[in-house]
Amino acid sequence: MSKVRTRFAPSPTGYLHIGGLRTALYGFLYSKKYDGDFILRIEDTDTARYVDGSVQIIYDTMRDSGVMYDEGPDVGGNFGPYVQSERRDIYLEYAKKLVEAGGAYYCFCSHERIASLKDEEGNLRYDKHCLKLSKEEVESKIKAGEPYVIRQNVPLEGTGSYHDLVYGDISVDYKDIEDGILIKSDGMPTYNFANVVDDHLMGITHVIRGTEYLSSTPKYNLMYDAFGWERPVYIHLPPIMKDAQHKLSKRNGDASYEDFVNKGYVKEAIINYIALLGWSPKTNTEKMSLTDLIENFSLDGISKSPSIFDDVKCRWLSGEYIKEMSFEEYKSRAIGFLKNSKAYGKYDEDKLLSLAKGRIQIFSEIPEKIDFLEEFGDYDLSLFENQKQKASIELAKTILPEIKQTLSNVTDWNNSNLFGVLVELSSKLEIKKQALLWIARIAITGFESTAGGATEIADVLGKDETIRRIDVSIEKLNA
Ligand code: GLU
């Protein structure tokens, strides 16, 4: 078998959305699994849809996510250029060859004539009018400078069939395919032509793309056959849905990879989750690094049915990655988000970050988890009442001065020392440690629920601030 070569062929029309990235990822995984090559090709022939800056977004996203290509516009390779607008002459040359082979023809019909062919519903079906022109007529029209397009010559009868590795055998009647334009009047190819020429010339063995191309593939096969080229293996992927009715798409303004990263999802989790959107591993675990994904990826795990993007699951995975991340790694990724917290700059950075780690799923949750540290204020004394923890206002009144006393004597202020002395105090006072810790936590935060227990929070607040807050609370209890 020849070396596996797959490609991702995005059109630069804006952010790289989740569906596009999944197509890229599957192409990447499949090629890497078989030690093949993964190619990036920019399909920019539709100038009307071109969005400035989007090529750079594609490069950045692929690098950043680790779905990196071996060949592409900015890295080079032996099959370039990898940008379609730079391959204009190549397409023209092959279009002419296709005309010679009978697979295409020149069409000089005016806009008016084309418009007159539309049926009641506005659908256009070209009537092969220019197919009748003789070679001489065509040549003289071209010489005279008449504008033209080149159209595919699709047989009027017969059926085009092929086997898709996901969807099985696909057949389309040629009578349902129109003689589409391959080369536009400005000399630029359409996607329908360029994808065939490029996939062949770039040695692509497996074409992986969205189901929207499932039914157009027979017309591409006609061209492969007319050129005498080997057809690639086809793998069409089901759409990703936002919900049962709506496709996830950038046209609907749905999230791109970049949006997810900006919202603080762990990159590895985004890629991990995207891999599972339409593919099921045979392993028991769903948390997989890129290396695990390469090892486990297989085409037979790809599903035919659309998958619904499950944000809850994606967040959960992100949280799992955060839990397992080394503190250094976590810090470098989380610090930008920490800066949005009120507590930032007031306390030790590492302690703030530790308080959040293990309690968040995405980095942007950091502020909401730790902002309470800066919101100590006029809380309700009833918070001390907690039957389950055996705590009460009365108990708080009696033990808070003891807690204060004990904490004042601590010289080495850290979570484990603080925890040790408070547990010791609770046995000395013969009360449940949960009750004591509950009271201490309410006294220093004023919140019923917080990230972290009393001593973890006291550690972050520091000795002076902790004692000051306990004083405030004692005063409040005695007022
Ligand atoms: N440029 C096409 C798109 O963005 C690529 C389709 C393909 O992979 O062949 O949809």
Coordinates of C-alpha atoms and ligand atoms in Angstrom, one line a residue:
M1 CA 0.0 0.0 0.0
S2 CA 1.2 3.4 -0.8
K3 CA 2.0 5.8 2.0
V4 CA -1.1 7.3 3.6
R5 CA -1.6 11.0 2.7
T6 CA -4.5 12.9 4.1
R7 CA -5.3 16.5 3.9
F8 CA -7.3 19.3 5.6
A9 CA -8.6 21.7 3.0
P10 CA -10.3 24.6 4.7
S11 CA -11.6 27.7 3.0
P12 CA -10.4 30.8 4.8
T13 CA -13.8 32.2 5.7
G14 CA -13.3 33.1 9.4
Y15 CA -12.6 31.3 12.6
L16 CA -11.8 27.6 12.6
H17 CA -14.9 26.1 13.9
I18 CA -15.3 22.9 15.8
G19 CA -16.5 20.8 12.8
G20 CA -13.6 22.0 10.7
L21 CA -11.1 21.2 13.4
R22 CA -12.6 17.7 13.8
T23 CA -12.2 17.0 10.1
A24 CA -8.6 18.2 10.4
L25 CA -8.1 16.0 13.5
Y26 CA -9.4 12.8 11.9
G27 CA -7.1 13.4 8.9
F28 CA -4.2 14.0 11.2
L29 CA -5.0 11.0 13.4
Y30 CA -5.4 8.6 10.5
S31 CA -2.2 9.7 8.8
K32 CA -0.2 9.6 11.9
K33 CA -1.5 6.2 12.8
Y34 CA -0.1 4.8 9.6
D35 CA 3.1 6.9 9.6
G36 CA 1.7 8.9 6.7
D37 CA 1.6 12.6 5.8
F38 CA -0.9 15.2 6.8
I39 CA -1.3 18.1 4.4
L40 CA -2.8 21.5 4.8
R41 CA -4.3 23.1 1.7
I42 CA -5.9 26.5 1.7
E43 CA -8.9 26.6 -0.6
D44 CA -9.3 30.2 -1.3
T45 CA -10.8 30.3 -4.8
D46 CA -14.1 31.7 -3.6
T47 CA -12.9 35.3 -3.2
A48 CA -16.4 36.5 -2.2
R49 CA -16.2 34.4 1.0
Y50 CA -12.6 35.2 1.8
V51 CA -12.1 36.8 5.2
D52 CA -8.8 38.6 5.9
G53 CA -6.7 37.1 8.6
S54 CA -8.4 33.7 8.5
V55 CA -5.5 31.9 7.0
Q56 CA -3.4 33.0 9.9
I57 CA -6.1 31.7 12.3
I58 CA -5.9 28.3 10.6
Y59 CA -2.1 28.1 11.0
D60 CA -2.3 29.3 14.6
T61 CA -5.1 27.0 15.6
M62 CA -3.5 23.9 14.1
R63 CA -0.2 24.6 15.8
D64 CA -1.8 25.5 19.1
S65 CA -4.0 22.4 19.2
G66 CA -1.2 20.1 18.1
V67 CA -3.1 19.0 15.0
M68 CA 0.0 19.9 13.0
Y69 CA 0.6 19.3 9.3
D70 CA 3.7 18.0 7.6
E71 CA 3.2 20.0 4.5
G72 CA 1.4 23.3 3.9
P73 CA 1.7 26.9 2.8
D74 CA 3.8 28.0 5.7
V75 CA 5.9 24.9 6.1
G76 CA 6.5 23.9 2.4
G77 CA 6.6 20.4 1.0
N78 CA 7.2 18.7 -2.4
F79 CA 3.6 19.1 -3.6
G80 CA 3.1 22.9 -3.4
P81 CA 2.0 25.5 -3.8
Y82 CA -0.5 24.6 -1.1
V83 CA -2.7 27.6 -1.6
Q84 CA -5.2 27.2 -4.5
S85 CA -5.1 30.8 -5.7
E86 CA -1.4 30.2 -6.5
R87 CA -2.3 27.1 -8.6
R88 CA -4.4 28.8 -11.2
D89 CA -2.3 27.8 -14.2
I90 CA -2.3 24.2 -13.0
Y91 CA -6.1 24.1 -13.0
L92 CA -6.3 25.7 -16.4
E93 CA -3.9 23.2 -17.8
Y94 CA -5.9 20.3 -16.4
A95 CA -9.2 21.7 -17.4
K96 CA -7.9 21.8 -21.0
K97 CA -6.8 18.2 -20.7
L98 CA -10.3 17.3 -19.4
V99 CA -11.9 19.1 -22.4
E100 CA -9.7 17.0 -24.7
A101 CA -10.7 13.8 -22.9
G102 CA -14.3 14.7 -23.4
G103 CA -15.0 15.2 -19.6
A104 CA -15.6 19.0 -20.0
Y105 CA -16.4 21.7 -22.5
Y106 CA -16.2 25.4 -23.1
C107 CA -19.4 27.3 -22.5
F108 CA -19.9 30.8 -23.9
C109 CA -23.6 31.3 -22.9
S110 CA -24.5 34.8 -21.7
H111 CA -25.9 35.5 -18.3
E112 CA -29.3 36.2 -19.9
R113 CA -29.4 32.9 -21.6
I114 CA -28.4 31.1 -18.4
A115 CA -31.1 33.0 -16.5
S116 CA -33.7 32.0 -19.0
L117 CA -33.0 28.3 -18.3
K118 CA -34.2 28.6 -14.7
D119 CA -37.4 26.7 -13.9
E120 CA -40.3 28.0 -11.9
E121 CA -38.5 27.3 -8.6
G122 CA -35.4 29.2 -9.8
N123 CA -33.4 26.1 -10.2
L124 CA -31.0 26.1 -13.0
R125 CA -30.1 23.2 -15.2
Y126 CA -27.7 23.9 -18.0
D127 CA -28.9 22.4 -21.3
K128 CA -25.5 21.4 -22.7
H129 CA -26.0 24.0 -25.4
C130 CA -22.3 24.7 -26.0
L131 CA -21.4 21.0 -26.0
K132 CA -22.5 21.1 -29.7
L133 CA -19.9 23.7 -30.7
S134 CA -17.2 22.4 -33.0
K135 CA -13.5 22.6 -32.0
E136 CA -13.1 25.4 -34.6
E137 CA -16.0 27.4 -33.3
V138 CA -14.7 27.2 -29.8
E139 CA -11.2 28.3 -30.9
S140 CA -12.5 31.3 -32.9
K141 CA -14.7 32.4 -30.0
I142 CA -11.7 32.2 -27.6
K143 CA -9.6 34.1 -30.1
A144 CA -12.2 36.8 -30.5
G145 CA -12.0 37.3 -26.7
E146 CA -15.5 36.0 -25.9
P147 CA -15.8 35.3 -22.2
Y148 CA -16.3 31.7 -21.3
V149 CA -16.5 29.1 -18.5
I150 CA -15.5 25.5 -18.6
R151 CA -18.2 23.0 -17.6
Q152 CA -18.1 19.4 -16.6
N153 CA -19.7 17.1 -19.2
V154 CA -21.9 14.8 -17.1
P155 CA -23.5 11.9 -18.9
L156 CA -27.3 12.2 -19.3
E157 CA -27.8 8.7 -18.2
G158 CA -26.3 6.1 -15.9
T159 CA -25.4 6.1 -12.2
G160 CA -22.2 7.0 -10.4
S161 CA -21.4 4.7 -7.5
Y162 CA -18.6 4.5 -5.0
H163 CA -18.0 3.1 -1.6
D164 CA -17.6 5.4 1.3
L165 CA -15.9 4.0 4.4
V166 CA -18.5 5.5 6.7
Y167 CA -21.7 5.6 4.7
G168 CA -21.2 2.5 2.6
D169 CA -22.3 2.3 -1.0
I170 CA -23.4 5.6 -2.5
S171 CA -25.1 5.9 -5.9
V172 CA -26.2 9.1 -7.6
D173 CA -28.0 9.1 -11.0
Y174 CA -26.2 11.3 -13.5
K175 CA -29.4 12.8 -14.6
D176 CA -29.5 14.5 -11.1
I177 CA -26.1 16.1 -11.6
E178 CA -25.7 19.2 -13.6
D179 CA -22.9 20.3 -15.9
G180 CA -21.3 22.4 -13.2
I181 CA -18.7 25.0 -13.8
L182 CA -15.1 23.9 -13.3
I183 CA -13.4 27.1 -14.4
K184 CA -15.1 30.4 -13.9
S185 CA -15.0 33.3 -16.4
D186 CA -12.2 34.9 -14.3
G187 CA -10.0 31.8 -14.9
M188 CA -10.4 30.6 -11.3
P189 CA -11.4 27.0 -10.7
T190 CA -14.4 26.1 -8.6
Y191 CA -14.1 23.8 -5.5
N192 CA -15.6 21.1 -7.6
F193 CA -12.7 21.1 -10.0
A194 CA -9.8 22.2 -7.8
N195 CA -10.4 19.5 -5.1
V196 CA -10.0 16.7 -7.7
V197 CA -6.9 18.1 -9.4
D198 CA -5.2 18.9 -6.1
D199 CA -6.1 15.7 -4.3
H200 CA -4.6 13.8 -7.3
L201 CA -1.5 15.9 -7.7
M202 CA -0.8 16.0 -4.0
G203 CA -1.0 12.3 -3.8
I204 CA -3.9 12.2 -1.4
T205 CA -4.9 8.6 -0.6
H206 CA -7.8 9.2 1.8
V207 CA -10.2 12.1 1.4
I208 CA -11.8 12.9 4.8
R209 CA -14.5 15.6 4.7
G210 CA -18.0 16.5 5.7
T211 CA -21.1 14.7 4.5
E212 CA -22.1 17.7 2.5
Y213 CA -19.8 16.3 -0.2
L214 CA -21.2 12.8 -0.1
S215 CA -23.5 13.3 -3.0
S216 CA -21.2 15.4 -5.1
T217 CA -18.4 12.8 -5.0
P218 CA -19.8 10.8 -8.1
K219 CA -19.1 13.9 -10.2
Y220 CA -15.6 14.1 -8.9
N221 CA -15.2 10.4 -9.7
L222 CA -16.2 11.1 -13.3
M223 CA -13.2 13.4 -13.5
Y224 CA -10.8 11.0 -11.9
D225 CA -12.0 8.4 -14.3
A226 CA -11.7 10.7 -17.3
F227 CA -8.2 11.6 -16.4
G228 CA -7.4 8.0 -15.8
W229 CA -6.5 8.7 -12.2
E230 CA -7.0 6.4 -9.3
R231 CA -9.9 7.5 -7.1
P232 CA -9.0 8.2 -3.4
V233 CA -10.6 6.4 -0.5
Y234 CA -13.6 8.4 0.7
I235 CA -14.4 9.0 4.4
H236 CA -17.3 11.4 4.9
L237 CA -18.0 12.6 8.4
P238 CA -21.4 13.2 10.0
P239 CA -22.3 16.7 11.0
I240 CA -21.9 18.0 14.5
M241 CA -25.2 19.4 15.9
K242 CA -25.9 22.1 18.5
D243 CA -29.1 20.3 19.2
A244 CA -31.4 17.9 17.5
Q245 CA -32.3 20.5 14.8
H246 CA -29.4 22.8 14.4
K247 CA -26.0 22.2 12.9
L248 CA -23.1 23.6 14.8
S249 CA -21.6 26.1 12.4
K250 CA -19.6 29.2 12.2
R251 CA -22.3 30.7 10.0
N252 CA -24.6 30.5 13.1
G253 CA -21.9 32.1 15.2
D254 CA -21.2 29.0 17.1
A255 CA -18.0 28.6 19.0
S256 CA -14.7 28.2 17.4
Y257 CA -11.6 26.6 18.8
E258 CA -10.3 30.0 19.7
D259 CA -13.5 30.9 21.6
F260 CA -13.2 27.7 23.7
V261 CA -9.6 28.5 24.5
N262 CA -10.5 32.1 25.4
K263 CA -13.2 30.8 27.7
G264 CA -10.5 28.7 29.4
Y265 CA -11.2 25.2 28.3
V266 CA -8.0 23.1 28.4
K267 CA -6.8 22.7 24.9
E268 CA -6.0 19.1 25.2
A269 CA -9.6 18.5 26.5
I270 CA -11.0 20.4 23.5
I271 CA -9.1 18.2 21.1
N272 CA -9.9 15.1 23.2
Y273 CA -13.6 16.0 23.2
I274 CA -13.7 16.8 19.5
A275 CA -12.2 13.4 18.7
L276 CA -15.1 11.8 20.5
L277 CA -17.7 13.7 18.5
G278 CA -18.5 11.0 15.9
W279 CA -15.9 8.5 16.9
S280 CA -16.0 6.0 19.7
P281 CA -12.8 4.4 20.9
K282 CA -12.7 0.7 21.8
T283 CA -10.9 1.6 25.0
N284 CA -12.6 2.1 28.4
T285 CA -11.2 5.5 29.0
E286 CA -12.4 8.6 27.1
K287 CA -9.6 10.8 28.4
M288 CA -7.0 10.5 25.8
S289 CA -3.9 12.5 24.8
L290 CA -3.1 13.2 21.2
T291 CA -0.7 10.2 21.3
D292 CA -3.4 7.9 22.8
L293 CA -5.8 9.1 20.1
I294 CA -3.4 8.3 17.3
E295 CA -2.9 4.9 18.7
N296 CA -6.6 4.1 19.2
F297 CA -8.1 5.9 16.2
S298 CA -9.8 3.7 13.7
L299 CA -12.2 4.4 10.8
D300 CA -14.6 1.7 11.9
G301 CA -15.3 3.7 15.1
I302 CA -16.7 6.6 13.1
S303 CA -20.4 6.9 13.4
K304 CA -22.9 7.7 10.6
S305 CA -25.3 9.6 12.8
P306 CA -24.8 13.2 13.7
S307 CA -23.3 13.9 17.1
I308 CA -24.6 16.6 19.5
F309 CA -22.0 18.9 21.0
D310 CA -22.2 18.3 24.8
D311 CA -20.8 21.2 26.6
V312 CA -21.2 19.5 30.0
K313 CA -19.0 16.7 28.9
C314 CA -16.4 18.9 27.3
R315 CA -16.2 20.9 30.5
W316 CA -16.0 17.8 32.6
L317 CA -13.0 16.6 30.5
S318 CA -11.4 20.0 30.8
G319 CA -11.7 19.7 34.6
E320 CA -10.1 16.3 34.5
Y321 CA -7.1 17.7 32.7
I322 CA -6.8 20.5 35.2
K323 CA -6.8 18.1 38.1
E324 CA -4.0 16.1 36.6
M325 CA -1.9 19.0 35.4
S326 CA 1.4 19.8 37.2
F327 CA 1.1 23.0 39.3
E328 CA 3.7 24.7 37.0
E329 CA 1.8 23.9 33.9
Y330 CA -1.5 24.9 35.5
K331 CA -0.1 28.2 36.7
S332 CA 1.2 29.2 33.3
R333 CA -2.2 28.6 31.7
A334 CA -4.3 29.9 34.6
I335 CA -2.5 33.1 35.5
G336 CA -4.2 35.2 32.8
F337 CA -7.6 34.2 34.2
L338 CA -6.5 34.7 37.8
K339 CA -5.9 38.4 36.9
N340 CA -9.7 38.8 36.4
S341 CA -10.3 38.0 40.1
K342 CA -10.8 40.6 42.8
A343 CA -8.4 38.7 44.9
Y344 CA -5.6 38.9 42.5
G345 CA -2.7 41.0 43.8
K346 CA -4.0 40.8 47.4
Y347 CA -2.8 37.4 48.3
D348 CA -0.1 35.0 47.3
E349 CA -0.6 34.0 43.6
D350 CA 0.3 30.4 44.1
K351 CA -2.0 30.0 47.0
L352 CA -4.9 31.6 45.1
L353 CA -4.3 29.2 42.2
S354 CA -4.1 26.2 44.5
L355 CA -7.4 27.1 46.0
A356 CA -9.0 27.0 42.6
K357 CA -7.2 23.9 41.2
G358 CA -9.3 20.8 41.4
R359 CA -12.5 22.9 41.9
I360 CA -12.8 24.3 38.4
Q361 CA -13.5 22.8 35.0
I362 CA -12.4 25.7 32.9
F363 CA -9.9 28.4 33.8
S364 CA -12.5 31.2 33.5
E365 CA -14.2 29.9 36.6
I366 CA -11.2 30.9 38.7
P367 CA -12.6 34.4 39.6
E368 CA -16.0 33.1 40.6
K369 CA -14.4 30.5 42.8
I370 CA -12.1 32.8 44.7
D371 CA -13.7 36.2 44.6
F372 CA -15.4 35.4 47.9
L373 CA -12.0 36.1 49.5
E374 CA -12.5 39.8 48.8
E375 CA -16.2 39.8 49.7
F376 CA -16.0 39.5 53.4
G377 CA -18.7 41.8 54.8
D378 CA -22.0 41.9 56.6
Y379 CA -23.0 38.3 56.6
D380 CA -26.0 36.8 58.4
L381 CA -25.2 35.2 61.8
S382 CA -27.6 32.4 61.1
L383 CA -24.9 30.9 58.9
F384 CA -23.3 29.6 62.0
E385 CA -26.3 27.4 62.6
N386 CA -25.7 24.1 61.0
Q387 CA -27.3 21.0 62.5
K388 CA -25.4 18.6 60.3
Q389 CA -22.1 20.0 61.4
K390 CA -23.4 20.4 65.0
A391 CA -22.6 24.1 64.9
S392 CA -24.6 27.0 66.3
I393 CA -24.4 30.7 67.0
E394 CA -24.1 29.9 70.7
L395 CA -21.2 27.5 70.0
A396 CA -19.6 30.1 67.8
K397 CA -19.8 32.7 70.6
T398 CA -18.0 30.4 73.0
I399 CA -15.3 28.9 70.8
L400 CA -14.4 31.8 68.4
P401 CA -12.2 33.5 71.1
E402 CA -10.5 30.2 71.6
I403 CA -9.9 29.8 67.9
K404 CA -8.5 33.2 67.8
Q405 CA -6.2 32.5 70.7
T406 CA -4.9 29.3 69.1
L407 CA -4.3 30.8 65.7
S408 CA -2.5 33.8 67.2
N409 CA 0.1 31.4 68.6
V410 CA 0.8 29.8 65.2
T411 CA 4.2 30.9 63.9
D412 CA 4.5 28.7 60.8
W413 CA 1.3 29.8 59.0
N414 CA 0.3 27.1 56.6
N415 CA -2.7 24.9 55.9
S416 CA -1.4 21.8 57.5
N417 CA -0.2 23.4 60.7
L418 CA -3.4 25.4 61.0
F419 CA -5.4 22.3 60.4
G420 CA -3.4 20.4 63.1
V421 CA -3.8 23.1 65.8
L422 CA -7.6 23.4 65.1
V423 CA -8.2 19.7 65.3
E424 CA -6.2 19.6 68.5
L425 CA -8.3 22.5 69.8
S426 CA -11.5 20.7 69.0
S427 CA -10.5 17.6 71.0
K428 CA -9.4 19.8 73.9
L429 CA -12.8 21.6 73.8
E430 CA -14.5 18.2 73.3
I431 CA -16.5 19.3 70.3
K432 CA -16.7 17.8 66.8
K433 CA -13.9 19.1 64.6
Q434 CA -16.4 19.7 61.8
A435 CA -18.3 22.0 64.0
L436 CA -15.2 24.0 64.9
L437 CA -14.0 24.1 61.3
W438 CA -17.5 25.2 60.1
I439 CA -17.5 28.1 62.6
A440 CA -14.0 29.1 61.7
R441 CA -14.8 29.2 58.1
I442 CA -18.0 31.2 58.4
A443 CA -16.1 33.6 60.7
I444 CA -13.4 34.3 58.2
T445 CA -15.4 34.3 55.0
G446 CA -19.0 35.1 55.8
F447 CA -20.1 32.5 53.2
E448 CA -22.0 29.3 53.6
S449 CA -20.1 27.6 50.8
T450 CA -16.6 28.4 49.5
A451 CA -13.8 26.8 47.6
G452 CA -11.6 25.3 50.3
G453 CA -12.0 24.7 54.0
A454 CA -11.3 27.0 56.9
T455 CA -7.5 26.4 57.2
E456 CA -6.9 26.4 53.4
I457 CA -8.6 29.8 53.3
A458 CA -6.8 31.1 56.4
D459 CA -3.6 30.1 54.8
V460 CA -4.4 32.2 51.7
L461 CA -5.6 35.2 53.8
G462 CA -2.5 35.2 56.0
K463 CA -2.4 35.5 59.8
D464 CA -3.2 39.2 60.2
E465 CA -6.2 39.2 57.9
T466 CA -7.5 36.0 59.4
I467 CA -7.3 37.3 63.0
R468 CA -8.8 40.6 61.9
R469 CA -11.8 38.8 60.4
I470 CA -12.2 36.7 63.5
D471 CA -12.3 39.9 65.6
V472 CA -15.0 41.3 63.3
S473 CA -17.0 38.1 63.7
I474 CA -16.6 38.0 67.5
E475 CA -17.8 41.6 67.7
K476 CA -20.8 40.8 65.4
L477 CA -21.7 37.8 67.6
N478 CA -21.7 39.9 70.7
A479 CA -23.4 42.9 69.3
Ligands
GLU1 N1 -12.8 23.8 1.1 C1 -13.8 22.8 1.5 C2 -14.5 23.2 2.7 O1 -14.0 24.0 3.5 C3 -13.1 21.5 1.7 C4 -13.9 20.3 1.4 C5 -12.9 19.1 1.3 O2 -12.3 18.7 2.3 O3 -12.8 18.5 0.2 O4 -15.6 22.7 2.9

